[in-house]
Amino acid sequence: SLDSLFVMRGGYSENNDNTGNVSVSRRNRLLNTLPMYLGHLEELELQHNRFNGTIPSALSWLPSVVSINLSSNDLTGSIPSLSSRSLVFVDVSFNSLNGSLPHSLFEGNVKELFAEHNQLSGSLPRAELLSELQQLQLSSNRLNGTIEYVLNVHRRLRYLNVSNNSFTGTLDGIEKLMKLQVFDVSHNDFYGFLPVSIGQLLLLNRFVVSHNRLSGHLPSFKFQLFEQLSRRAMEAPSHEHLEDLVVLF
């Protein structure tokens, strides 16, 4: 487990560079516990190991932490409330985490949240205040409910992927995400018409809504959007992957 890692004392071990950064990634095969002191932790990188057990609640007590990466391990249980105002990056993807997403991740200063390929369930927290979220990756979980609050509150989003879940509802309100570049809600249960307002998203370069229950005629915005993407493709640097400029219905 990770519990003994979070001993809140001063000092540091040979794995701590005394700058507030701790990294034991680089695809190590560390098992169970790590006897180190974290001190005033700012960055925690434990990805690509075989850590098991639950995520320690002590993560909520780290006032200076900026980045937490626990991806690609064998962690189970729920995600603890991460309420540090300094936290901007969280990656807990590719584990076996369950339960619901903590409300704190949607109302703090977190800009990037990656929690794909887990067993998370329930609906998304209903944040009332505008958040700092710019990337939200929740694909391949068991989440349900609507994404209404995502479309209405998280207006700084550039990347939204909630594919392979059980979300439902309409896509009304997407035009409020003016900075949106990637939108993937495929393999869910969305219904209704495709909003004409999608044509207002000038930065959009990937739009995937396949395998839902959307209906009706394809509105005229489709041609405007293709014209937009074609223009971006022609203006793209030679090294840019043009296949990323796609629209999938």
Coordinates of C-alpha atoms in Angstrom, one line a residue:
S1 CA 0.0 0.0 0.0
L2 CA 0.9 3.7 -0.1
D3 CA 0.0 4.5 3.5
S4 CA 3.5 4.4 5.0
L5 CA 4.7 6.7 2.3
F6 CA 2.8 9.6 3.7
V7 CA 4.6 10.3 6.9
M8 CA 4.2 14.0 7.6
R9 CA 7.6 14.9 9.0
G10 CA 10.4 17.2 8.1
G11 CA 13.5 16.0 6.2
Y12 CA 13.8 14.0 3.1
S13 CA 15.2 10.7 1.9
E14 CA 17.5 9.8 -1.0
N15 CA 14.4 9.7 -3.3
N16 CA 13.5 13.3 -2.4
D17 CA 15.6 16.0 -4.2
N18 CA 14.9 18.5 -1.4
T19 CA 13.0 20.7 -3.9
G20 CA 9.6 19.3 -3.0
N21 CA 9.6 16.7 -5.8
V22 CA 9.3 13.0 -5.3
S23 CA 9.5 10.6 -8.2
V24 CA 9.6 6.9 -8.3
S25 CA 8.2 6.4 -11.7
R26 CA 10.1 5.5 -14.9
R27 CA 8.3 2.2 -15.0
N28 CA 9.7 0.7 -11.8
R29 CA 8.2 -2.4 -10.3
L30 CA 8.0 -1.2 -6.7
L31 CA 5.7 -3.3 -4.6
N32 CA 3.8 -2.4 -1.4
T33 CA 5.4 0.3 0.9
L34 CA 8.0 2.9 0.4
P35 CA 9.8 4.1 3.6
M36 CA 10.4 7.8 2.8
Y37 CA 9.4 11.2 4.2
L38 CA 7.6 13.6 2.0
G39 CA 8.1 16.8 3.8
H40 CA 6.7 19.8 1.9
L41 CA 5.7 17.8 -1.1
E42 CA 4.9 19.7 -4.4
E43 CA 5.1 16.9 -7.0
L44 CA 4.3 13.3 -6.5
E45 CA 5.0 10.9 -9.4
L46 CA 4.4 7.2 -8.7
Q47 CA 3.0 6.2 -12.1
H48 CA 3.7 2.9 -13.8
N49 CA 4.4 0.7 -10.8
R50 CA 2.5 -2.0 -8.9
F51 CA 1.2 0.0 -5.9
N52 CA -1.9 -1.6 -4.5
G53 CA -4.4 -0.8 -1.8
T54 CA -6.2 2.5 -1.4
I55 CA -5.1 6.1 -2.0
P56 CA -4.1 7.4 1.5
S57 CA -6.4 10.1 2.8
A58 CA -3.2 12.0 3.9
L59 CA -3.0 13.3 0.3
S60 CA -5.7 15.8 1.5
W61 CA -3.2 17.1 4.0
L62 CA -0.5 18.3 1.6
P63 CA -0.9 22.1 1.5
S64 CA 1.8 22.7 -1.2
V65 CA 1.2 19.8 -3.6
V66 CA 0.8 20.9 -7.2
S67 CA 0.9 17.6 -9.1
I68 CA -0.2 14.1 -8.3
N69 CA 0.3 11.2 -10.7
L70 CA -0.7 7.7 -9.5
S71 CA -1.6 6.3 -12.9
S72 CA -1.1 2.8 -14.1
N73 CA -0.9 1.0 -10.8
D74 CA -3.2 -1.5 -9.0
L75 CA -5.0 1.0 -6.7
T76 CA -8.5 0.3 -5.5
G77 CA -11.1 2.1 -3.3
S78 CA -12.3 5.6 -3.8
I79 CA -10.5 8.9 -4.6
P80 CA -10.1 10.9 -1.4
S81 CA -11.1 14.5 -1.2
L82 CA -8.2 16.5 -2.6
S83 CA -8.8 20.1 -1.4
S84 CA -5.3 21.7 -1.6
R85 CA -5.7 25.0 -3.3
S86 CA -2.2 24.6 -4.9
L87 CA -3.2 21.3 -6.7
V88 CA -3.5 21.8 -10.5
F89 CA -2.8 18.3 -12.0
V90 CA -4.3 14.9 -11.0
D91 CA -3.8 11.6 -12.8
V92 CA -5.3 8.5 -11.3
S93 CA -6.0 6.8 -14.6
F94 CA -5.6 3.1 -15.4
N95 CA -6.2 1.7 -11.9
S96 CA -9.2 -0.1 -10.4
L97 CA -10.7 2.8 -8.4
N98 CA -14.4 2.9 -7.7
G99 CA -16.9 5.2 -6.0
S100 CA -17.8 8.7 -7.1
L101 CA -15.6 11.6 -8.0
P102 CA -14.9 14.0 -5.1
H103 CA -16.6 17.3 -5.3
S104 CA -13.3 19.1 -4.5
L105 CA -11.8 18.3 -7.8
F106 CA -14.5 20.3 -9.6
E107 CA -14.4 23.5 -7.5
G108 CA -10.7 24.0 -6.8
N109 CA -7.8 25.0 -9.0
V110 CA -7.3 21.7 -10.7
K111 CA -6.7 22.3 -14.4
E112 CA -6.1 18.8 -15.6
L113 CA -7.9 15.7 -14.3
F114 CA -7.3 12.2 -15.8
A115 CA -9.3 9.3 -14.3
E116 CA -9.9 7.2 -17.3
H117 CA -10.0 3.4 -17.3
N118 CA -11.2 2.8 -13.7
Q119 CA -14.5 1.7 -12.2
L120 CA -15.8 5.0 -11.1
S121 CA -19.6 5.4 -10.9
G122 CA -22.3 7.9 -10.0
S123 CA -22.9 11.3 -11.5
L124 CA -20.5 14.2 -11.9
P125 CA -20.3 16.6 -9.0
R126 CA -22.5 19.7 -9.5
A127 CA -20.0 22.5 -9.2
E128 CA -21.7 25.9 -8.7
L129 CA -18.7 28.1 -9.4
L130 CA -16.7 28.5 -12.5
S131 CA -13.7 26.1 -12.3
E132 CA -10.2 26.1 -13.7
L133 CA -10.6 22.7 -15.4
Q134 CA -9.0 22.7 -18.9
Q135 CA -8.7 18.9 -19.5
L136 CA -11.2 16.3 -18.2
Q137 CA -10.6 12.7 -19.2
L138 CA -13.1 10.3 -17.7
S139 CA -13.4 7.7 -20.4
S140 CA -14.0 4.0 -19.8
N141 CA -15.7 4.1 -16.4
R142 CA -19.3 3.5 -15.1
L143 CA -20.3 7.1 -14.8
N144 CA -23.9 8.2 -15.4
G145 CA -26.2 11.2 -15.3
T146 CA -25.8 14.2 -17.5
I147 CA -22.9 16.5 -18.3
E148 CA -25.1 19.6 -18.0
Y149 CA -22.9 21.1 -15.3
V150 CA -19.7 20.4 -17.3
L151 CA -21.1 22.4 -20.3
N152 CA -22.4 25.3 -18.1
V153 CA -19.7 25.7 -15.5
H154 CA -16.4 24.4 -16.8
R155 CA -16.1 27.0 -19.5
R156 CA -12.3 26.9 -19.7
L157 CA -12.3 23.3 -21.0
R158 CA -10.1 22.5 -23.9
Y159 CA -10.3 18.7 -23.8
L160 CA -13.3 16.7 -22.8
N161 CA -13.5 13.0 -23.1
V162 CA -16.3 11.1 -21.3
S163 CA -16.6 8.2 -23.8
N164 CA -17.5 4.7 -22.9
N165 CA -19.7 5.5 -19.9
S166 CA -23.5 5.7 -19.3
F167 CA -24.1 9.4 -19.6
T168 CA -27.4 10.6 -21.0
G169 CA -29.2 13.9 -21.8
T170 CA -28.7 16.3 -24.6
L171 CA -25.6 18.2 -25.8
D172 CA -27.3 21.6 -25.4
G173 CA -24.9 24.2 -24.0
I174 CA -21.8 23.0 -25.8
E175 CA -21.4 26.5 -27.4
K176 CA -20.4 27.9 -24.0
L177 CA -17.1 26.0 -24.2
M178 CA -15.5 28.5 -26.5
K179 CA -11.9 27.1 -25.9
L180 CA -12.9 23.5 -26.7
Q181 CA -10.5 21.6 -29.0
V182 CA -11.4 18.0 -28.3
F183 CA -14.9 16.7 -27.6
D184 CA -15.5 12.9 -27.3
V185 CA -18.8 11.6 -25.8
S186 CA -19.0 8.4 -27.9
H187 CA -20.4 5.2 -26.6
N188 CA -22.9 6.8 -24.2
D189 CA -26.7 7.4 -24.2
F190 CA -27.0 11.0 -25.4
Y191 CA -30.1 11.8 -27.4
G192 CA -31.7 14.7 -29.3
F193 CA -30.4 16.8 -32.1
L194 CA -26.9 18.0 -32.8
P195 CA -26.8 21.6 -31.6
V196 CA -26.3 24.1 -34.5
S197 CA -24.2 26.1 -32.0
I198 CA -21.3 23.6 -32.4
G199 CA -20.4 25.7 -35.5
Q200 CA -19.4 28.5 -33.1
L201 CA -16.5 26.6 -31.6
L202 CA -13.7 27.9 -33.7
L203 CA -10.9 26.0 -32.0
L204 CA -12.6 22.6 -32.2
N205 CA -10.5 20.0 -34.1
R206 CA -11.9 16.7 -32.9
F207 CA -15.7 16.0 -32.4
V208 CA -16.8 12.4 -31.7
V209 CA -20.4 11.6 -30.8
S210 CA -20.7 8.1 -32.3
H211 CA -22.7 5.3 -30.7
N212 CA -25.3 7.4 -29.0
R213 CA -29.1 8.0 -29.7
L214 CA -28.7 11.3 -31.5
S215 CA -31.3 11.9 -34.2
G216 CA -32.7 14.3 -36.7
H217 CA -31.2 15.9 -39.7
L218 CA -27.6 16.9 -39.9
P219 CA -27.8 20.7 -39.6
S220 CA -26.1 23.1 -41.9
F221 CA -23.4 23.9 -39.3
K222 CA -21.7 20.6 -40.4
F223 CA -20.5 22.3 -43.6
Q224 CA -19.4 25.4 -41.8
L225 CA -17.4 23.2 -39.4
F226 CA -15.8 21.2 -42.2
E227 CA -14.8 24.5 -43.9
Q228 CA -13.3 25.6 -40.6
L229 CA -11.3 22.4 -40.2
S230 CA -10.2 22.4 -43.8
R231 CA -8.9 25.9 -43.4
R232 CA -7.0 24.9 -40.2
A233 CA -5.6 21.9 -42.0
M234 CA -4.2 24.1 -44.8
E235 CA -2.7 26.5 -42.3
A236 CA -1.3 23.7 -40.1
P237 CA 2.5 23.4 -39.9
S238 CA 3.9 20.5 -41.9
H239 CA 4.7 18.5 -38.8
E240 CA 1.1 18.6 -37.4
H241 CA -0.9 15.4 -37.8
L242 CA -3.7 16.3 -40.1
E243 CA -5.6 13.1 -39.2
D244 CA -6.4 14.7 -35.9
L245 CA -8.6 17.3 -37.6
V246 CA -11.6 15.1 -37.8
V247 CA -15.4 15.1 -37.1
L248 CA -17.0 11.7 -36.4
F249 CA -20.8 11.5 -36.2

